[in-house]
Amino acid sequence: MTATEPDVIGTRYHRDGWVVLDEGIGEDTVRDLRASVDRISAMVRDEVVHEEDGRAVRALHGCHRFDDVCAALVRHPRLVDLAEALVGERVYVYQFKINVKNPQVGRQWPWHQDFAFWSVEDGMPAPDAVNVAINLDDVHEGNGPLTVLSGSHRLGVVRPAGAAEPVAGGDWRGHVSADLTHGVPGELAADLARHHAPARLLGPAGTISAFHPNVVHSSSDNRSEDRRTVVFVTYNSVRNTPRHVTRPEFLVDRDTTPVGR
Ligand code: SIN
Ligand code: MN
């Protein structure tokens, strides 16, 4: 279900931990961003992460720091207004990535909560941030859409009974691969799904969605013929800056200046 009015968007977001907006980003912006994806994918730099085969591009990180189209996107008034309304504060860009889930070879994102990474790895004090997603391809049931467990953001960070306290460290590649470091075990996600209905964030290219740092989410392998490219901009409250950032700047932006429009 999609939403138009700001109060409906906020109510759904706080109730469900996610919301899909009725009105998307313009066609021209989608076209320009796709061209950026092609351009950046051809670059050899750490920000460009490949699938395990070492060939297909999996994700492009921190592109707002070096690509003008991506830099303009994070300042887009609709995105900034949305983020500020949902977070309730001025915001800055904490993380930016484009997940390019290529046809046939684009791999999964196992069940996890983003705040589990941000709190443990970067010392983010509270989940006072929001992920804003923009589809650059049509996202449908078959090309590995993001699946969220509705309302699971209200549980805080979940962990199986008896599990050890998570510790920071390890290779940052374990935070962006198909085998995630701080995941939610499949059995626990299945258990949560009995009370927190799974929802898929679908929609044509240009669709804008938002989801909460604590919502449990995953997406499956793309076994279809259709690419599934989605931009994820994470806006964090300027009052919620991380306490011990060690990860590369393209994963955690050190510039905490409130984003202008
Ligand atoms: C994420 O969880 O950060 C991304 C998941 C996806 O691209 O489907
Ligand atoms: Mn995530």
Short mmCIF file of C-alpha atoms and ligand atoms in Angstrom, two decimals:
data_model
loop_
_atom_site.label_atom_id
_atom_site.label_comp_id
_atom_site.label_asym_id
_atom_site.label_seq_id
_atom_site.Cartn_x
_atom_site.Cartn_y
_atom_site.Cartn_z
CA MET A 1 0.00 0.00 0.00
CA THR A 2 1.37 3.45 -0.89
CA ALA A 3 0.93 6.81 0.85
CA THR A 4 0.62 10.46 -0.27
CA GLU A 5 -0.12 12.84 2.60
CA PRO A 6 2.77 13.68 4.99
CA ASP A 7 0.76 12.68 8.09
CA VAL A 8 -0.26 9.35 6.49
CA ILE A 9 3.35 8.72 5.52
CA GLY A 10 4.53 9.42 9.08
CA THR A 11 1.78 7.38 10.71
CA ARG A 12 2.48 4.34 8.56
CA TYR A 13 6.23 4.64 8.97
CA HIS A 14 6.05 4.77 12.75
CA ARG A 15 3.43 2.00 12.88
CA ASP A 16 4.96 -0.44 10.36
CA GLY A 17 8.62 0.59 10.18
CA TRP A 18 8.31 1.16 6.43
CA VAL A 19 6.27 3.12 3.91
CA VAL A 20 6.07 3.29 0.11
CA LEU A 21 5.17 6.72 -1.30
CA ASP A 22 2.60 7.30 -4.03
CA GLU A 23 4.65 9.91 -5.80
CA GLY A 24 8.03 8.84 -7.12
CA ILE A 25 11.12 10.69 -8.29
CA GLY A 26 11.02 12.10 -11.84
CA GLU A 27 11.91 10.09 -14.94
CA ASP A 28 14.79 12.42 -15.78
CA THR A 29 16.39 11.81 -12.40
CA VAL A 30 16.03 8.05 -12.82
CA ARG A 31 17.65 8.27 -16.27
CA ASP A 32 20.56 10.35 -14.95
CA LEU A 33 21.10 8.02 -12.00
CA ARG A 34 21.12 4.97 -14.27
CA ALA A 35 23.80 6.63 -16.36
CA SER A 36 25.79 7.21 -13.16
CA VAL A 37 25.41 3.53 -12.25
CA ASP A 38 26.88 2.54 -15.63
CA ARG A 39 29.71 5.06 -15.32
CA ILE A 40 30.65 4.18 -11.73
CA SER A 41 30.32 0.41 -12.30
CA ALA A 42 33.15 0.62 -14.82
CA MET A 43 35.50 2.26 -12.30
CA VAL A 44 38.17 0.41 -10.36
CA ARG A 45 37.93 1.70 -6.80
CA ASP A 46 37.07 0.28 -3.36
CA GLU A 47 33.58 1.79 -3.51
CA VAL A 48 32.68 -0.66 -6.30
CA VAL A 49 31.90 -4.06 -4.73
CA HIS A 50 31.40 -7.18 -6.83
CA GLU A 51 29.52 -10.41 -6.27
CA GLU A 52 31.56 -13.46 -5.26
CA ASP A 53 32.25 -14.21 -8.94
CA GLY A 54 34.37 -11.03 -8.95
CA ARG A 55 32.65 -9.87 -12.15
CA ALA A 56 29.06 -8.73 -11.61
CA VAL A 57 28.73 -5.45 -9.70
CA ARG A 58 26.90 -5.90 -6.39
CA ALA A 59 26.98 -2.39 -4.91
CA LEU A 60 28.37 1.10 -5.36
CA HIS A 61 29.13 2.90 -2.10
CA GLY A 62 29.47 6.54 -1.10
CA CYS A 63 28.79 7.79 -4.63
CA HIS A 64 27.33 11.07 -3.31
CA ARG A 65 30.96 11.96 -2.44
CA PHE A 66 32.28 11.84 -6.00
CA ASP A 67 29.37 11.77 -8.48
CA ASP A 68 27.42 14.99 -9.16
CA VAL A 69 24.13 13.25 -9.95
CA CYS A 70 24.25 11.29 -6.68
CA ALA A 71 25.34 14.44 -4.81
CA ALA A 72 22.27 16.25 -6.16
CA LEU A 73 20.00 13.33 -5.28
CA VAL A 74 20.82 13.39 -1.56
CA ARG A 75 19.89 17.12 -1.52
CA HIS A 76 16.62 16.56 -3.39
CA PRO A 77 14.01 18.51 -1.38
CA ARG A 78 11.53 15.64 -1.44
CA LEU A 79 14.06 13.24 0.08
CA VAL A 80 15.35 15.71 2.65
CA ASP A 81 11.82 16.79 3.67
CA LEU A 82 10.82 13.15 4.02
CA ALA A 83 13.87 12.24 6.09
CA GLU A 84 13.54 15.25 8.39
CA ALA A 85 9.84 14.57 8.92
CA LEU A 86 10.44 10.91 9.80
CA VAL A 87 13.51 11.48 11.98
CA GLY A 88 12.13 14.68 13.54
CA GLU A 89 15.46 16.54 13.30
CA ARG A 90 17.88 18.05 10.82
CA VAL A 91 19.72 15.24 9.09
CA TYR A 92 23.02 14.52 7.33
CA VAL A 93 23.97 11.69 4.95
CA TYR A 94 25.42 8.85 7.02
CA GLN A 95 25.56 6.27 4.24
CA PHE A 96 24.84 6.08 0.51
CA LYS A 97 24.80 2.96 -1.62
CA ILE A 98 23.36 1.65 -4.85
CA ASN A 99 22.61 -2.07 -4.80
CA VAL A 100 22.71 -3.36 -8.35
CA LYS A 101 21.10 -6.78 -8.22
CA ASN A 102 22.00 -8.07 -11.64
CA PRO A 103 19.80 -10.59 -13.50
CA GLN A 104 20.53 -14.24 -12.59
CA VAL A 105 23.68 -13.44 -10.60
CA GLY A 106 22.58 -10.75 -8.10
CA ARG A 107 22.86 -12.35 -4.67
CA GLN A 108 20.75 -12.07 -1.55
CA TRP A 109 20.88 -9.80 1.50
CA PRO A 110 20.22 -12.13 4.44
CA TRP A 111 17.88 -11.14 7.32
CA HIS A 112 19.32 -8.31 9.40
CA GLN A 113 18.66 -4.98 11.09
CA ASP A 114 20.75 -2.03 9.97
CA PHE A 115 21.06 -0.56 13.46
CA ALA A 116 22.78 -3.76 14.63
CA PHE A 117 25.67 -2.77 12.32
CA TRP A 118 25.58 0.96 12.97
CA SER A 119 25.48 0.67 16.77
CA VAL A 120 28.14 -2.04 17.06
CA GLU A 121 30.52 -0.97 14.29
CA ASP A 122 30.20 2.81 14.47
CA GLY A 123 28.77 3.55 17.92
CA MET A 124 25.62 5.20 16.62
CA PRO A 125 23.81 6.09 19.86
CA ALA A 126 20.17 5.57 18.83
CA PRO A 127 18.18 4.44 15.78
CA ASP A 128 17.35 8.09 14.98
CA ALA A 129 18.01 7.66 11.27
CA VAL A 130 16.03 6.58 8.23
CA ASN A 131 16.75 4.69 5.03
CA VAL A 132 15.23 6.27 1.94
CA ALA A 133 15.15 3.89 -1.05
CA ILE A 134 14.69 4.93 -4.68
CA ASN A 135 14.07 2.25 -7.28
CA LEU A 136 16.09 2.70 -10.46
CA ASP A 137 14.50 -0.38 -12.07
CA ASP A 138 11.00 -1.81 -11.81
CA VAL A 139 11.00 -3.87 -8.61
CA HIS A 140 8.66 -6.86 -8.65
CA GLU A 141 8.17 -10.12 -6.77
CA GLY A 142 10.64 -11.91 -9.03
CA ASN A 143 13.78 -9.77 -8.99
CA GLY A 144 14.68 -9.92 -5.30
CA PRO A 145 12.68 -7.09 -3.72
CA LEU A 146 13.38 -5.90 -0.21
CA THR A 147 11.18 -7.77 2.28
CA VAL A 148 10.48 -6.15 5.66
CA LEU A 149 8.81 -7.61 8.77
CA SER A 150 6.13 -5.02 9.56
CA GLY A 151 6.34 -3.58 13.06
CA SER A 152 9.59 -5.39 13.91
CA HIS A 153 11.33 -2.01 14.38
CA ARG A 154 9.52 -1.73 17.71
CA LEU A 155 11.38 -4.77 19.08
CA GLY A 156 14.77 -3.05 19.21
CA VAL A 157 17.78 -5.10 18.16
CA VAL A 158 16.77 -8.77 18.26
CA ARG A 159 19.09 -11.64 19.11
CA PRO A 160 18.49 -15.34 19.70
CA ALA A 161 18.27 -16.35 23.36
CA GLY A 162 21.76 -17.01 24.74
CA ALA A 163 23.56 -15.36 21.81
CA ALA A 164 26.88 -13.65 22.64
CA GLU A 165 27.15 -9.83 22.63
CA PRO A 166 28.13 -8.73 19.12
CA VAL A 167 31.61 -7.25 18.78
CA ALA A 168 32.91 -4.68 16.33
CA GLY A 169 35.66 -5.32 13.86
CA GLY A 170 36.41 -7.68 11.08
CA ASP A 171 36.62 -6.86 7.45
CA TRP A 172 34.06 -4.25 6.28
CA ARG A 173 33.40 -6.49 3.28
CA GLY A 174 31.47 -8.73 5.69
CA HIS A 175 29.04 -5.82 6.06
CA VAL A 176 28.25 -5.58 2.36
CA SER A 177 28.40 -9.18 1.13
CA ALA A 178 25.81 -11.92 0.71
CA ASP A 179 27.13 -13.41 3.97
CA LEU A 180 26.53 -10.67 6.55
CA THR A 181 28.41 -10.33 9.85
CA HIS A 182 25.54 -9.19 12.12
CA GLY A 183 22.59 -11.06 10.63
CA VAL A 184 19.33 -12.24 12.18
CA PRO A 185 19.29 -16.07 12.02
CA GLY A 186 16.71 -17.46 9.59
CA GLU A 187 14.86 -19.38 12.33
CA LEU A 188 14.46 -16.20 14.39
CA ALA A 189 13.23 -14.24 11.35
CA ALA A 190 10.72 -17.00 10.58
CA ASP A 191 9.52 -16.89 14.17
CA LEU A 192 9.16 -13.07 14.07
CA ALA A 193 7.28 -13.31 10.76
CA ARG A 194 4.43 -15.09 12.56
CA HIS A 195 3.55 -11.81 14.32
CA HIS A 196 5.16 -9.26 12.00
CA ALA A 197 3.71 -9.70 8.54
CA PRO A 198 6.32 -9.72 5.75
CA ALA A 199 5.82 -6.95 3.18
CA ARG A 200 7.67 -6.42 -0.07
CA LEU A 201 8.75 -2.92 -1.13
CA LEU A 202 7.66 -3.08 -4.77
CA GLY A 203 7.12 -0.43 -7.40
CA PRO A 204 8.17 0.88 -10.79
CA ALA A 205 11.43 2.72 -11.37
CA GLY A 206 11.28 6.03 -9.52
CA THR A 207 9.35 4.66 -6.52
CA ILE A 208 10.44 6.13 -3.18
CA SER A 209 10.21 4.09 0.05
CA ALA A 210 11.47 4.59 3.59
CA PHE A 211 12.30 2.04 6.27
CA HIS A 212 13.44 2.16 9.89
CA PRO A 213 16.97 1.25 11.10
CA ASN A 214 15.54 -1.48 13.34
CA VAL A 215 13.10 -3.09 10.91
CA VAL A 216 14.13 -6.70 10.19
CA HIS A 217 14.64 -7.06 6.44
CA SER A 218 16.19 -9.21 3.72
CA SER A 219 16.05 -9.76 -0.01
CA SER A 220 16.54 -12.91 -2.03
CA ASP A 221 18.78 -13.79 -4.98
CA ASN A 222 17.67 -12.32 -8.30
CA ARG A 223 16.86 -15.34 -10.45
CA SER A 224 14.92 -13.29 -12.99
CA GLU A 225 15.99 -11.65 -16.25
CA ASP A 226 15.36 -8.19 -14.81
CA ARG A 227 17.96 -6.09 -13.02
CA ARG A 228 16.87 -4.70 -9.62
CA THR A 229 18.81 -1.52 -8.92
CA VAL A 230 17.90 0.47 -5.80
CA VAL A 231 19.58 3.53 -4.26
CA PHE A 232 19.64 3.62 -0.45
CA VAL A 233 20.32 6.96 1.23
CA THR A 234 20.61 6.79 5.01
CA TYR A 235 19.93 10.11 6.69
CA ASN A 236 20.95 10.36 10.33
CA SER A 237 19.90 12.95 12.91
CA VAL A 238 22.60 15.59 13.45
CA ARG A 239 22.19 14.84 17.18
CA ASN A 240 22.99 11.17 16.68
CA THR A 241 26.50 11.15 15.27
CA PRO A 242 28.50 7.90 15.69
CA ARG A 243 31.00 7.65 18.56
CA HIS A 244 33.77 5.44 17.17
CA VAL A 245 33.92 5.29 13.42
CA THR A 246 36.67 3.15 11.96
CA ARG A 247 35.04 1.93 8.76
CA PRO A 248 36.00 3.52 5.43
CA GLU A 249 34.58 6.97 4.68
CA PHE A 250 32.62 5.61 1.75
CA LEU A 251 30.66 3.40 4.19
CA VAL A 252 30.28 5.98 6.97
CA ASP A 253 30.45 9.60 5.88
CA ARG A 254 32.43 11.76 8.34
CA ASP A 255 30.77 14.95 7.08
CA THR A 256 27.92 15.52 9.53
CA THR A 257 26.88 18.91 8.14
CA PRO A 258 23.07 19.09 7.86
CA VAL A 259 22.18 18.38 4.26
CA GLY A 260 20.92 21.43 2.35
CA ARG A 261 18.24 21.37 -0.31
C1 SIN B 1 20.22 -3.61 2.61
O1 SIN B 1 19.68 -4.29 3.44
O2 SIN B 1 21.04 -2.76 2.96
C2 SIN B 1 19.94 -3.75 1.17
C3 SIN B 1 19.07 -4.86 0.80
C4 SIN B 1 18.79 -4.95 -0.66
O3 SIN B 1 19.45 -4.32 -1.49
O4 SIN B 1 17.86 -5.68 -1.01
MN MN B 2 19.99 -3.36 5.42
#
